[in-house]
Tab-separated table of C-alpha atoms and ligand atoms in Angstrom:
chain	number	residue	atom	x	y	z
A	423	UNK	CA	-192.534	-28.379	-75.690
A	424	UNK	CA	-190.295	-31.188	-74.509
A	425	UNK	CA	-189.396	-33.957	-76.909
A	426	UNK	CA	-191.214	-36.651	-74.920
A	427	UNK	CA	-194.477	-34.893	-75.451
A	428	UNK	CA	-193.831	-34.342	-79.178
A	429	UNK	CA	-192.931	-37.986	-79.617
A	430	UNK	CA	-196.192	-39.278	-78.173
A	431	UNK	CA	-198.304	-36.767	-80.076
A	432	UNK	CA	-196.530	-37.607	-83.322
A	433	UNK	CA	-196.898	-41.315	-82.666
A	434	UNK	CA	-200.590	-40.947	-81.927
A	435	UNK	CA	-201.205	-38.771	-84.966
A	436	UNK	CA	-199.431	-41.280	-87.157
A	437	UNK	CA	-201.192	-44.395	-85.859
A	438	UNK	CA	-204.565	-43.520	-84.281
A	439	UNK	CA	-207.520	-43.604	-86.610
A	440	UNK	CA	-208.224	-39.920	-87.017
A	441	UNK	CA	-211.634	-39.757	-85.284
A	442	UNK	CA	-210.633	-37.097	-82.754
A	443	UNK	CA	-208.966	-33.715	-83.033
A	444	UNK	CA	-207.041	-34.051	-79.801
A	445	UNK	CA	-205.738	-31.179	-77.705
A	446	UNK	CA	-201.908	-31.055	-77.695
A	447	UNK	CA	-201.522	-32.414	-74.172
A	448	UNK	CA	-200.103	-35.802	-73.189
A	449	UNK	CA	-201.641	-36.681	-69.836
A	450	UNK	CA	-199.612	-38.791	-67.505
A	451	UNK	CA	-201.110	-38.985	-64.010
A	452	UNK	CA	-203.718	-37.540	-61.705
A	453	UNK	CA	-204.044	-36.492	-58.090
A	454	UNK	CA	-207.246	-35.293	-56.468
A	455	UNK	CA	-208.978	-32.960	-58.923
A	456	UNK	CA	-205.821	-32.259	-60.950
A	457	UNK	CA	-204.167	-33.942	-63.904
A	458	UNK	CA	-200.488	-33.708	-64.869
A	459	UNK	CA	-198.982	-33.968	-68.320
A	460	UNK	CA	-195.698	-35.692	-69.157
A	461	UNK	CA	-193.824	-32.431	-68.470
A	462	UNK	CA	-195.347	-32.173	-65.005
A	463	UNK	CA	-197.660	-29.281	-65.885
A	464	UNK	CA	-200.730	-29.234	-63.626
A	465	UNK	CA	-204.292	-28.916	-64.896
A	466	UNK	CA	-207.358	-28.330	-62.763
A	467	UNK	CA	-209.833	-30.756	-64.243
A	468	UNK	CA	-213.384	-29.585	-64.927
A	469	UNK	CA	-213.921	-32.307	-67.515
A	470	UNK	CA	-213.326	-35.455	-65.422
A	471	UNK	CA	-212.703	-37.578	-68.508
A	472	UNK	CA	-216.178	-36.521	-69.717
A	473	UNK	CA	-218.083	-36.851	-66.446
A	474	UNK	CA	-216.406	-40.134	-65.545
A	475	UNK	CA	-213.849	-39.601	-62.779
A	476	UNK	CA	-216.429	-38.678	-60.129
A	477	UNK	CA	-214.229	-39.527	-57.135
A	478	UNK	CA	-211.127	-37.774	-58.401
A	479	UNK	CA	-207.680	-39.118	-59.204
A	480	UNK	CA	-205.225	-41.080	-57.121
A	481	UNK	CA	-208.035	-42.377	-54.927
A	482	UNK	CA	-206.154	-44.877	-52.763
A	483	UNK	CA	-209.082	-47.017	-51.619
A	484	UNK	CA	-210.407	-47.253	-55.172
A	485	UNK	CA	-207.002	-48.175	-56.586
A	486	UNK	CA	-206.455	-50.748	-53.837
A	487	UNK	CA	-209.860	-52.348	-54.453
A	488	UNK	CA	-208.982	-52.784	-58.118
A	489	UNK	CA	-205.463	-54.071	-57.407
A	490	UNK	CA	-206.855	-56.621	-54.971
A	491	UNK	CA	-209.340	-57.865	-57.543
A	492	UNK	CA	-206.676	-58.025	-60.276
A	493	UNK	CA	-204.655	-60.389	-58.125
A	494	UNK	CA	-207.710	-62.591	-57.572
A	495	UNK	CA	-209.556	-62.727	-60.891
A	496	UNK	CA	-210.199	-60.340	-63.764
A	497	UNK	CA	-212.567	-62.192	-66.028
A	498	UNK	CA	-214.874	-65.198	-65.873
A	499	UNK	CA	-217.476	-64.800	-68.687
A	500	UNK	CA	-221.151	-64.891	-67.829
A	501	UNK	CA	-221.327	-68.677	-67.937
A	502	UNK	CA	-220.512	-68.604	-64.213
A	503	UNK	CA	-221.332	-66.443	-61.223
A	504	UNK	CA	-218.830	-64.152	-59.542
A	505	UNK	CA	-219.139	-62.396	-56.199
A	506	UNK	CA	-218.403	-58.766	-57.198
A	507	UNK	CA	-221.031	-58.892	-59.964
A	508	UNK	CA	-223.745	-60.333	-57.727
A	509	UNK	CA	-223.082	-57.706	-55.054
A	510	UNK	CA	-222.915	-54.861	-57.603
A	511	UNK	CA	-226.180	-56.060	-59.149
A	512	UNK	CA	-227.984	-55.888	-55.831
A	513	UNK	CA	-226.563	-52.449	-55.017
A	514	UNK	CA	-227.324	-50.945	-58.434
A	515	UNK	CA	-230.899	-52.230	-58.393
A	516	UNK	CA	-231.407	-50.788	-54.946
A	517	UNK	CA	-230.160	-47.298	-55.790
A	518	UNK	CA	-231.911	-47.037	-59.164
A	519	UNK	CA	-235.229	-48.405	-57.904
A	520	UNK	CA	-235.025	-51.129	-60.564
A	521	UNK	CA	-235.219	-54.923	-60.143
A	522	UNK	CA	-232.918	-56.416	-62.786
A	523	UNK	CA	-229.577	-55.415	-64.250
A	524	UNK	CA	-227.383	-56.379	-67.190
A	525	UNK	CA	-223.760	-55.185	-67.045
A	526	UNK	CA	-222.035	-53.791	-70.126
A	527	UNK	CA	-218.583	-52.384	-70.875
A	528	UNK	CA	-219.683	-48.936	-72.020
A	529	UNK	CA	-222.545	-46.503	-72.306
A	530	UNK	CA	-223.388	-47.257	-75.880
A	531	UNK	CA	-223.743	-50.953	-75.083
A	532	UNK	CA	-226.139	-50.083	-72.275
A	533	UNK	CA	-228.256	-48.187	-74.807
A	534	UNK	CA	-228.154	-51.132	-77.225
A	535	UNK	CA	-229.437	-53.375	-74.443
A	536	UNK	CA	-232.161	-50.918	-73.469
A	537	UNK	CA	-233.381	-50.739	-77.077
A	538	UNK	CA	-233.407	-54.523	-77.410
A	539	UNK	CA	-235.220	-54.840	-74.068
A	540	UNK	CA	-237.982	-52.492	-75.207
A	541	UNK	CA	-238.388	-54.211	-78.574
A	542	UNK	CA	-238.540	-57.625	-76.927
A	543	UNK	CA	-241.085	-56.422	-74.373
A	544	UNK	CA	-243.387	-55.248	-77.163
A	545	UNK	CA	-242.766	-58.410	-79.166
A	546	UNK	CA	-243.681	-60.596	-76.184
A	547	UNK	CA	-246.999	-58.812	-75.875
A	548	UNK	CA	-247.709	-59.116	-79.589
A	549	UNK	CA	-245.189	-60.503	-82.083
A	550	UNK	CA	-244.399	-57.906	-84.744
A	551	UNK	CA	-241.196	-56.641	-86.334
A	552	UNK	CA	-242.010	-52.984	-86.867
A	553	UNK	CA	-242.242	-51.501	-83.374
A	554	UNK	CA	-241.148	-47.885	-83.172
A	555	UNK	CA	-239.107	-45.932	-80.628
A	556	UNK	CA	-239.397	-42.209	-80.049
A	557	UNK	CA	-236.129	-40.384	-79.344
A	558	UNK	CA	-235.373	-36.699	-78.806
A	559	UNK	CA	-233.951	-34.092	-81.116
A	560	UNK	CA	-230.473	-32.965	-79.976
A	561	UNK	CA	-230.076	-36.104	-77.869
A	562	UNK	CA	-226.894	-38.149	-77.592
A	563	UNK	CA	-226.873	-41.850	-76.779
A	564	UNK	CA	-223.636	-43.190	-78.248
A	565	UNK	CA	-221.845	-44.238	-81.420
A	566	UNK	CA	-222.784	-47.852	-82.130
A	567	UNK	CA	-225.489	-48.367	-84.740
A	568	UNK	CA	-228.430	-48.742	-82.361
A	569	UNK	CA	-227.550	-45.856	-80.078
A	570	UNK	CA	-226.563	-43.743	-83.085
A	571	UNK	CA	-230.028	-44.380	-84.496
A	572	UNK	CA	-231.658	-42.783	-81.432
A	573	UNK	CA	-229.148	-39.906	-81.345
A	574	UNK	CA	-230.755	-36.675	-82.494
A	575	UNK	CA	-227.689	-34.975	-83.949
A	576	UNK	CA	-228.091	-35.598	-87.698
A	577	UNK	CA	-224.450	-34.828	-88.374
A	578	UNK	CA	-223.422	-37.904	-86.354
A	579	UNK	CA	-225.829	-40.111	-88.357
A	580	UNK	CA	-225.317	-38.621	-91.814
A	581	UNK	CA	-222.877	-41.089	-93.380
A	582	UNK	CA	-224.186	-44.219	-91.734
A	583	UNK	CA	-227.287	-45.210	-93.598
A	584	UNK	CA	-230.777	-45.678	-92.231
A	585	UNK	CA	-229.642	-47.064	-88.876
A	586	UNK	CA	-231.842	-49.573	-87.113
A	587	UNK	CA	-235.003	-47.973	-88.535
A	588	UNK	CA	-238.381	-47.268	-86.952
A	589	UNK	CA	-237.097	-44.348	-84.903
A	590	UNK	CA	-239.086	-41.117	-84.708
A	591	UNK	CA	-237.752	-37.890	-83.262
A	592	UNK	CA	-239.708	-35.564	-80.999
A	593	UNK	CA	-238.866	-32.282	-79.307
A	594	UNK	CA	-237.303	-32.501	-75.856
A	595	UNK	CA	-239.432	-30.876	-73.152
A	596	UNK	CA	-242.467	-30.891	-75.463
A	597	UNK	CA	-245.055	-33.496	-74.483
A	598	UNK	CA	-247.289	-32.650	-77.432
A	599	UNK	CA	-244.451	-33.380	-79.843
A	600	UNK	CA	-244.087	-36.844	-78.291
A	601	UNK	CA	-247.834	-37.451	-78.493
A	602	UNK	CA	-247.754	-36.395	-82.154
A	603	UNK	CA	-245.089	-39.020	-82.917
A	604	UNK	CA	-246.900	-41.782	-81.025
A	605	UNK	CA	-248.925	-44.464	-82.771
A	606	UNK	CA	-250.001	-48.060	-82.099
A	607	UNK	CA	-246.456	-49.220	-83.023
A	608	UNK	CA	-244.676	-47.069	-80.420
A	609	UNK	CA	-243.012	-49.285	-77.818
A	610	UNK	CA	-240.665	-46.884	-76.026
A	611	UNK	CA	-239.561	-43.310	-75.506
A	612	UNK	CA	-235.859	-42.767	-74.840
A	613	UNK	CA	-234.346	-39.586	-73.446
A	614	UNK	CA	-231.602	-38.207	-71.249
A	615	UNK	CA	-233.056	-36.812	-68.028
A	616	UNK	CA	-230.574	-33.981	-68.491
A	617	UNK	CA	-229.321	-33.733	-72.075
A	618	UNK	CA	-225.519	-33.718	-72.053
A	619	UNK	CA	-223.823	-33.474	-75.469
A	620	UNK	CA	-226.841	-31.581	-76.770
A	621	UNK	CA	-225.942	-28.584	-74.598
A	622	UNK	CA	-226.899	-29.405	-70.948
A	623	UNK	CA	-230.678	-29.145	-70.988
A	624	UNK	CA	-232.520	-30.490	-67.934
A	625	UNK	CA	-235.947	-31.985	-68.511
A	626	UNK	CA	-238.704	-29.805	-67.105
A	627	UNK	CA	-240.607	-31.325	-64.194
A	628	UNK	CA	-243.993	-30.956	-65.830
A	629	UNK	CA	-242.734	-32.582	-69.024
A	630	UNK	CA	-241.228	-35.605	-67.264
A	631	UNK	CA	-244.315	-36.118	-65.103
A	632	UNK	CA	-246.677	-35.874	-68.055
A	633	UNK	CA	-244.461	-38.175	-70.086
A	634	UNK	CA	-244.402	-40.726	-67.273
A	635	UNK	CA	-248.198	-40.675	-67.026
A	636	UNK	CA	-248.599	-40.863	-70.819
A	637	UNK	CA	-246.217	-43.843	-71.103
A	638	UNK	CA	-247.977	-45.663	-68.274
A	639	UNK	CA	-251.383	-45.089	-69.852
A	640	UNK	CA	-250.248	-46.451	-73.246
A	641	UNK	CA	-247.878	-49.136	-71.866
A	642	UNK	CA	-245.023	-47.458	-73.698
A	643	UNK	CA	-241.694	-48.004	-71.932
A	644	UNK	CA	-239.922	-44.945	-70.578
A	645	UNK	CA	-236.163	-45.337	-71.017
A	646	UNK	CA	-234.086	-42.767	-69.161
A	647	UNK	CA	-230.448	-42.450	-70.202
A	648	UNK	CA	-228.615	-41.512	-66.999
A	649	UNK	CA	-225.171	-42.315	-68.379
A	650	UNK	CA	-223.974	-38.737	-67.923
A	651	UNK	CA	-226.505	-37.152	-65.552
A	652	UNK	CA	-226.726	-40.109	-63.157
A	653	UNK	CA	-224.458	-41.138	-60.284
A	654	UNK	CA	-224.798	-38.001	-58.225
A	655	UNK	CA	-223.916	-35.533	-60.968
A	656	UNK	CA	-227.084	-33.440	-60.536
A	657	UNK	CA	-227.148	-33.555	-56.742
A	658	UNK	CA	-229.375	-36.632	-56.809
A	659	UNK	CA	-228.046	-40.162	-57.140
A	660	UNK	CA	-230.111	-40.318	-60.333
A	661	UNK	CA	-231.511	-37.225	-61.991
A	662	UNK	CA	-235.042	-38.661	-62.221
A	663	UNK	CA	-235.260	-38.712	-58.412
A	664	UNK	CA	-235.726	-34.941	-58.549
A	665	UNK	CA	-239.041	-35.471	-60.367
A	666	UNK	CA	-240.390	-38.199	-58.100
A	667	UNK	CA	-240.800	-40.650	-60.969
A	668	UNK	CA	-239.281	-43.983	-61.972
A	669	UNK	CA	-238.466	-45.007	-65.538
A	670	UNK	CA	-239.103	-48.534	-66.815
A	671	UNK	CA	-235.537	-48.911	-68.063
A	672	UNK	CA	-232.424	-46.986	-66.957
A	673	UNK	CA	-228.982	-46.848	-68.550
A	674	UNK	CA	-225.859	-46.006	-66.553
A	675	UNK	CA	-222.133	-45.856	-67.375
A	676	UNK	CA	-219.472	-43.106	-67.137
A	677	UNK	CA	-219.142	-42.358	-63.377
A	678	UNK	CA	-220.483	-45.722	-62.193
A	679	UNK	CA	-217.051	-47.287	-62.723
A	680	UNK	CA	-215.135	-44.294	-61.374
A	681	UNK	CA	-212.751	-44.486	-64.340
A	682	UNK	CA	-212.948	-48.168	-65.139
A	683	UNK	CA	-215.052	-48.896	-68.257
A	684	UNK	CA	-218.379	-50.318	-67.162
A	685	UNK	CA	-222.030	-49.646	-67.842
A	686	UNK	CA	-225.379	-51.254	-67.238
A	687	UNK	CA	-229.006	-51.225	-68.201
A	688	UNK	CA	-231.622	-51.926	-65.582
A	689	UNK	CA	-235.358	-52.507	-65.642
A	690	UNK	CA	-238.323	-53.189	-63.446
A	691	UNK	CA	-239.541	-56.740	-62.865
A	692	UNK	CA	-242.696	-55.909	-64.829
A	693	UNK	CA	-240.564	-55.225	-67.913
A	694	UNK	CA	-238.061	-58.011	-67.260
A	695	UNK	CA	-240.833	-60.639	-67.168
A	696	UNK	CA	-241.646	-59.934	-70.816
A	697	UNK	CA	-238.210	-58.916	-72.005
A	698	UNK	CA	-234.799	-60.429	-72.688
A	699	UNK	CA	-234.428	-64.108	-71.796
A	700	UNK	CA	-231.638	-66.697	-72.281
A	701	UNK	CA	-230.305	-66.471	-75.815
A	702	UNK	CA	-231.563	-62.928	-76.431
A	703	UNK	CA	-228.543	-60.985	-75.242
A	704	UNK	CA	-225.025	-61.444	-73.943
A	705	UNK	CA	-221.545	-60.023	-73.448
A	706	UNK	CA	-218.229	-61.796	-73.025
A	707	UNK	CA	-216.778	-59.169	-70.689
A	708	UNK	CA	-219.928	-57.562	-69.283
A	709	UNK	CA	-220.126	-57.894	-65.499
A	710	UNK	CA	-216.548	-59.118	-65.140
A	711	UNK	CA	-215.245	-59.219	-61.553
A	712	UNK	CA	-212.770	-56.360	-62.062
A	713	UNK	CA	-215.359	-53.951	-63.478
A	714	UNK	CA	-217.834	-54.886	-60.761
A	715	UNK	CA	-215.207	-54.484	-58.037
A	716	UNK	CA	-214.825	-50.930	-59.356
A	717	UNK	CA	-218.590	-50.363	-59.207
A	718	UNK	CA	-218.765	-51.733	-55.668
A	719	UNK	CA	-215.961	-49.479	-54.465
A	720	UNK	CA	-217.500	-46.437	-56.170
A	721	UNK	CA	-220.867	-47.112	-54.543
A	722	UNK	CA	-219.205	-47.730	-51.178
A	723	UNK	CA	-217.452	-44.366	-51.325
A	724	UNK	CA	-220.585	-42.591	-52.519
A	725	UNK	CA	-222.273	-43.773	-49.359
A	726	UNK	CA	-219.401	-43.373	-46.935
A	727	UNK	CA	-218.419	-39.895	-48.160
A	728	UNK	CA	-221.973	-38.738	-48.923
A	729	UNK	CA	-220.932	-37.619	-52.397
A	730	UNK	CA	-224.490	-36.695	-53.349
A	731	UNK	CA	-224.817	-34.533	-50.242
A	732	UNK	CA	-221.545	-32.799	-51.141
A	733	UNK	CA	-222.771	-32.002	-54.667
A	734	UNK	CA	-226.064	-30.718	-53.276
A	735	UNK	CA	-224.277	-28.556	-50.747
A	736	UNK	CA	-221.842	-26.976	-53.207
A	737	UNK	CA	-224.220	-26.536	-56.150
A	738	UNK	CA	-225.483	-23.093	-55.063
A	739	UNK	CA	-221.870	-21.912	-54.780
A	740	UNK	CA	-220.976	-23.209	-58.248
A	741	UNK	CA	-224.131	-21.693	-59.741
A	742	UNK	CA	-223.555	-18.363	-58.020
A	743	UNK	CA	-219.967	-18.278	-59.271
A	744	UNK	CA	-221.021	-19.041	-62.845
A	745	UNK	CA	-223.868	-16.520	-62.657
A	746	UNK	CA	-221.272	-13.974	-61.530
A	747	UNK	CA	-219.239	-14.639	-64.681
A	748	UNK	CA	-222.356	-14.333	-66.798
A	749	UNK	CA	-223.094	-10.942	-65.288
A	750	UNK	CA	-219.553	-9.712	-65.912
A	751	UNK	CA	-219.234	-10.806	-69.524
A	752	UNK	CA	-221.736	-9.968	-72.235
A	753	UNK	CA	-220.492	-12.821	-74.415
A	754	UNK	CA	-222.065	-15.292	-71.922
A	755	UNK	CA	-225.726	-15.560	-72.842
A	756	UNK	CA	-226.963	-18.267	-70.479
A	757	UNK	CA	-226.080	-20.360	-67.448
A	758	UNK	CA	-228.041	-23.554	-66.974
A	759	UNK	CA	-227.770	-27.068	-65.611
A	760	UNK	CA	-228.251	-29.118	-62.484
A	761	UNK	CA	-225.735	-29.843	-59.730
A	762	UNK	CA	-222.233	-30.362	-61.116
A	763	UNK	CA	-223.537	-30.607	-64.675
A	764	UNK	CA	-223.494	-26.978	-65.710
A	765	UNK	CA	-223.305	-25.022	-68.942
A	766	UNK	CA	-222.268	-21.533	-69.888
A	767	UNK	CA	-223.615	-20.602	-73.297
A	768	UNK	CA	-221.715	-18.036	-75.348
A	769	UNK	CA	-222.645	-15.905	-78.338
A	770	UNK	CA	-219.686	-17.444	-80.213
A	771	UNK	CA	-217.770	-20.738	-80.445
A	772	UNK	CA	-215.914	-21.699	-77.265
A	773	UNK	CA	-212.980	-23.529	-78.895
A	774	UNK	CA	-210.500	-20.690	-78.402
A	775	UNK	CA	-211.609	-20.166	-74.819
A	776	UNK	CA	-211.018	-23.840	-74.045
A	777	UNK	CA	-207.502	-23.596	-75.537
A	778	UNK	CA	-206.736	-20.417	-73.579
A	779	UNK	CA	-207.935	-22.056	-70.346
A	780	UNK	CA	-205.744	-25.076	-71.046
A	781	UNK	CA	-202.694	-22.857	-71.409
A	782	UNK	CA	-203.506	-21.489	-67.946
A	783	UNK	CA	-203.958	-24.965	-66.474
A	784	UNK	CA	-207.705	-25.543	-66.612
A	785	UNK	CA	-209.343	-28.388	-68.536
A	786	UNK	CA	-212.812	-27.684	-69.916
A	787	UNK	CA	-214.968	-29.273	-72.578
A	788	UNK	CA	-217.784	-28.070	-74.807
A	789	UNK	CA	-221.254	-29.391	-75.560
A	790	UNK	CA	-221.946	-28.059	-79.025
A	791	UNK	CA	-219.910	-25.210	-80.488
A	792	UNK	CA	-221.122	-22.346	-78.241
A	793	UNK	CA	-221.592	-24.150	-74.952
A	794	UNK	CA	-218.974	-24.626	-72.271
A	795	UNK	CA	-219.745	-27.775	-70.291
A	796	UNK	CA	-218.615	-28.012	-66.677
A	797	UNK	CA	-218.592	-31.556	-65.358
A	798	UNK	CA	-215.861	-31.624	-62.686
A	799	UNK	CA	-215.106	-34.546	-60.395
A	800	UNK	CA	-217.889	-34.639	-57.786
A	801	UNK	CA	-215.336	-34.172	-54.994
A	802	UNK	CA	-214.284	-30.616	-55.926
A	803	UNK	CA	-214.267	-28.062	-53.122
A	804	UNK	CA	-214.860	-24.301	-53.161
A	805	UNK	CA	-211.191	-23.546	-53.872
A	806	UNK	CA	-211.389	-25.456	-57.157
A	807	UNK	CA	-214.506	-23.524	-58.140
A	808	UNK	CA	-212.786	-20.228	-57.307
A	809	UNK	CA	-209.712	-21.197	-59.287
A	810	UNK	CA	-211.797	-22.267	-62.282
A	811	UNK	CA	-213.655	-18.947	-62.203
A	812	UNK	CA	-210.447	-16.934	-61.859
A	813	UNK	CA	-208.836	-18.632	-64.867
A	814	UNK	CA	-212.010	-18.271	-66.940
A	815	UNK	CA	-212.183	-14.614	-66.043
A	816	UNK	CA	-208.552	-14.040	-67.068
A	817	UNK	CA	-209.249	-15.762	-70.384
A	818	UNK	CA	-212.388	-13.742	-71.032
A	819	UNK	CA	-210.841	-10.352	-70.317
B	1567	PLP	C1	-221.344	-40.741	-73.046
B	1567	PLP	C2	-222.776	-41.022	-73.257
B	1567	PLP	C3	-223.215	-42.189	-73.909
B	1567	PLP	C4	-222.264	-43.165	-74.541
B	1567	PLP	O1	-221.402	-43.752	-73.621
B	1567	PLP	P1	-220.026	-44.439	-74.135
B	1567	PLP	O2	-219.456	-45.049	-72.899
B	1567	PLP	O3	-219.189	-43.351	-74.726
B	1567	PLP	O4	-220.404	-45.452	-75.152
B	1567	PLP	C5	-224.578	-42.413	-73.997
B	1567	PLP	N1	-225.470	-41.550	-73.468
B	1567	PLP	C6	-225.086	-40.431	-72.840
B	1567	PLP	C7	-226.116	-39.513	-72.253
B	1567	PLP	C8	-223.731	-40.113	-72.725
B	1567	PLP	O5	-223.350	-38.974	-72.130
């Protein structure tokens, strides 16, 4: 290891709050679907900064759009209008099928806003302070107190008290479990259309359709968290499109900024009419011109380059390649997912495999201890898939 690298790792270990066990790599720059560390070592990236860098690295048009906006204006606050935000709002509403948007700086903030929107909607119909939300076991929605409270993984919640309260957990893909947790206080059901952190579990079509009908019948709001599975990742712009349904509230983040931190929660007009109004919610940075310029450029490229079509086209190849690995190696017990959001489940922890792949120049992440999560940039081509499979195979032998 060169001294540069050691220096930065030592510095980080000395001064970062120790909330992550980082891999011993100091990343420096990116190009296409590859990242380079400070020593110039190349890594094929099947992590994409956790499903963020959808359009790949060193994207000239994207970088130029941001540079141009930096020279004009970075921040205004929400006390005034700005052009990039207004345009991004219109575009995001159009592609999600929603009518109103609130921009945030992260995924967890989008979840916070979605929770507040649902509580306010119920409160407007009938003022009470004990409305309940149903969330899913093994879900992940973020680390702030509200989103942590609807996150199913008990380990994440353990040390942090009762959370926001009035949350009930039901089984994902089990409509009866949701019905069992429902009562007259239930105001919303929140779930990921494809569970990410929880191990890459797509919602079953029947389940989502029944849930949609059930929520409509009871006027319970359906909140779909598309922070990871949205923005083309599953071969649909939003994963719920595959089921022919619309949620009442949607959260987005990760890929929507193409690397720049930005998120949003959106809702239908029907919800918005009875939900958050002036004074109820806010954000100093949310919807700043720089973040929204990033969103606009991402959406422009999605359209111009038909990113969703590319994912759809290459998904069978990726799935076939992963199925091939599963057939070759007994330690792989399952392959599942949708589009470029795929999982290989193993009969043992995948930590060592991830380290071995890194040594051979492939970045991978897990989703739970036994699940390898593949969330590459959406612009990967067949060669990248072949290379990923070849390195994995070498590591597994
Ligand atoms: C990453 C993620 C979040 C949290 O987003 P942050 O930007 O890390 O706050 C919420 N929900 C899902 C499904 C995610 O994958």
